[in-house]
Amino acid sequence: MAELDEDYGNYTYEYYMEYGDLEELKVRRILKHACLDITKSSLRELSQSISATEMESVPGVQQDSDPEEPVESSAL
């Protein structure tokens, strides 16, 4: 059985060289890295959006409230 390897999908580079289609391997790697880039970008945008949302005032909460009082917040 072929050895498992994360970088090449389910099989190692050597397995593809001997038994598989090298073009398929290249396409899989390109797709994998593209998906990872998109995921990282989406997570970065989500994080920035959450940070921006946290800075906005919460409706119904007074801006000049006492710092010692508990403050209501909305769930994200």
mmCIF file of C-alpha atoms in Angstrom:
data_model
loop_
_atom_site.group_PDB
_atom_site.id
_atom_site.type_symbol
_atom_site.label_atom_id
_atom_site.label_comp_id
_atom_site.label_asym_id
_atom_site.label_seq_id
_atom_site.Cartn_x
_atom_site.Cartn_y
_atom_site.Cartn_z
ATOM 1 C CA MET A 1 0.000 0.000 0.000
ATOM 2 C CA ALA A 2 1.169 3.542 -0.717
ATOM 3 C CA GLU A 3 2.530 5.683 2.063
ATOM 4 C CA LEU A 4 0.339 8.571 3.205
ATOM 5 C CA ASP A 5 1.651 12.100 2.816
ATOM 6 C CA GLU A 6 -0.160 15.349 3.607
ATOM 7 C CA ASP A 7 1.422 17.400 0.807
ATOM 8 C CA TYR A 8 0.334 15.095 -1.988
ATOM 9 C CA GLY A 9 -3.226 14.326 -0.995
ATOM 10 C CA ASN A 10 -3.441 10.670 -0.010
ATOM 11 C CA TYR A 11 -0.239 9.337 -1.563
ATOM 12 C CA THR A 12 3.426 10.269 -1.666
ATOM 13 C CA TYR A 13 5.153 11.911 -4.605
ATOM 14 C CA GLU A 14 6.987 8.646 -5.321
ATOM 15 C CA TYR A 15 3.690 6.767 -5.600
ATOM 16 C CA TYR A 16 2.382 9.255 -8.146
ATOM 17 C CA MET A 17 5.627 9.118 -10.107
ATOM 18 C CA GLU A 18 5.410 5.326 -10.325
ATOM 19 C CA TYR A 19 1.653 4.668 -10.551
ATOM 20 C CA GLY A 20 -0.303 7.874 -10.817
ATOM 21 C CA ASP A 21 -0.843 10.854 -13.009
ATOM 22 C CA LEU A 22 1.657 13.612 -12.275
ATOM 23 C CA GLU A 23 -0.647 16.256 -13.776
ATOM 24 C CA GLU A 24 -3.376 15.218 -11.334
ATOM 25 C CA LEU A 25 -0.866 15.626 -8.510
ATOM 26 C CA LYS A 26 0.005 19.139 -9.681
ATOM 27 C CA VAL A 27 -3.666 20.119 -9.925
ATOM 28 C CA ARG A 28 -4.364 18.721 -6.436
ATOM 29 C CA ARG A 29 -1.468 20.719 -4.954
ATOM 30 C CA ILE A 30 -2.562 23.931 -6.698
ATOM 31 C CA LEU A 31 -6.148 23.477 -5.488
ATOM 32 C CA LYS A 32 -5.054 22.637 -1.959
ATOM 33 C CA HIS A 33 -2.852 25.723 -1.675
ATOM 34 C CA ALA A 34 -5.506 27.946 -3.279
ATOM 35 C CA CYS A 35 -8.110 26.685 -0.792
ATOM 36 C CA LEU A 36 -5.728 27.294 2.118
ATOM 37 C CA ASP A 37 -5.039 30.833 0.884
ATOM 38 C CA ILE A 38 -8.764 31.551 0.546
ATOM 39 C CA THR A 39 -9.432 30.118 4.009
ATOM 40 C CA LYS A 40 -6.665 32.207 5.593
ATOM 41 C CA SER A 41 -7.915 35.321 3.825
ATOM 42 C CA SER A 42 -11.510 34.663 4.907
ATOM 43 C CA LEU A 43 -10.472 34.097 8.516
ATOM 44 C CA ARG A 44 -8.423 37.299 8.468
ATOM 45 C CA GLU A 45 -11.406 39.272 7.118
ATOM 46 C CA LEU A 46 -13.723 37.690 9.698
ATOM 47 C CA SER A 47 -11.325 38.570 12.492
ATOM 48 C CA GLN A 48 -11.111 42.181 11.291
ATOM 49 C CA SER A 49 -14.893 42.350 11.025
ATOM 50 C CA ILE A 50 -15.317 41.048 14.565
ATOM 51 C CA SER A 51 -12.767 43.560 15.852
ATOM 52 C CA ALA A 52 -14.590 46.405 14.108
ATOM 53 C CA THR A 53 -17.937 45.193 15.468
ATOM 54 C CA GLU A 54 -16.588 45.069 19.022
ATOM 55 C CA MET A 55 -15.554 48.724 18.770
ATOM 56 C CA GLU A 56 -19.007 49.923 17.706
ATOM 57 C CA SER A 57 -21.408 51.033 20.410
ATOM 58 C CA VAL A 58 -24.068 48.596 21.523
ATOM 59 C CA PRO A 59 -27.622 49.927 21.022
ATOM 60 C CA GLY A 60 -29.431 50.543 24.302
ATOM 61 C CA VAL A 61 -26.279 50.961 26.374
ATOM 62 C CA GLN A 62 -25.390 54.415 27.640
ATOM 63 C CA GLN A 63 -21.957 55.640 26.578
ATOM 64 C CA ASP A 64 -21.336 57.498 29.848
ATOM 65 C CA SER A 65 -22.077 54.543 32.151
ATOM 66 C CA ASP A 66 -20.172 54.020 35.374
ATOM 67 C CA PRO A 67 -17.056 51.854 34.739
ATOM 68 C CA GLU A 68 -17.810 49.908 37.918
ATOM 69 C CA GLU A 69 -21.259 48.845 36.678
ATOM 70 C CA PRO A 70 -21.618 45.696 34.590
ATOM 71 C CA VAL A 71 -22.312 46.562 30.960
ATOM 72 C CA GLU A 72 -24.700 44.693 28.707
ATOM 73 C CA SER A 73 -23.235 43.417 25.479
ATOM 74 C CA SER A 74 -24.647 41.752 22.413
ATOM 75 C CA ALA A 75 -23.664 38.235 21.428
ATOM 76 C CA LEU A 76 -21.808 37.852 18.143
#
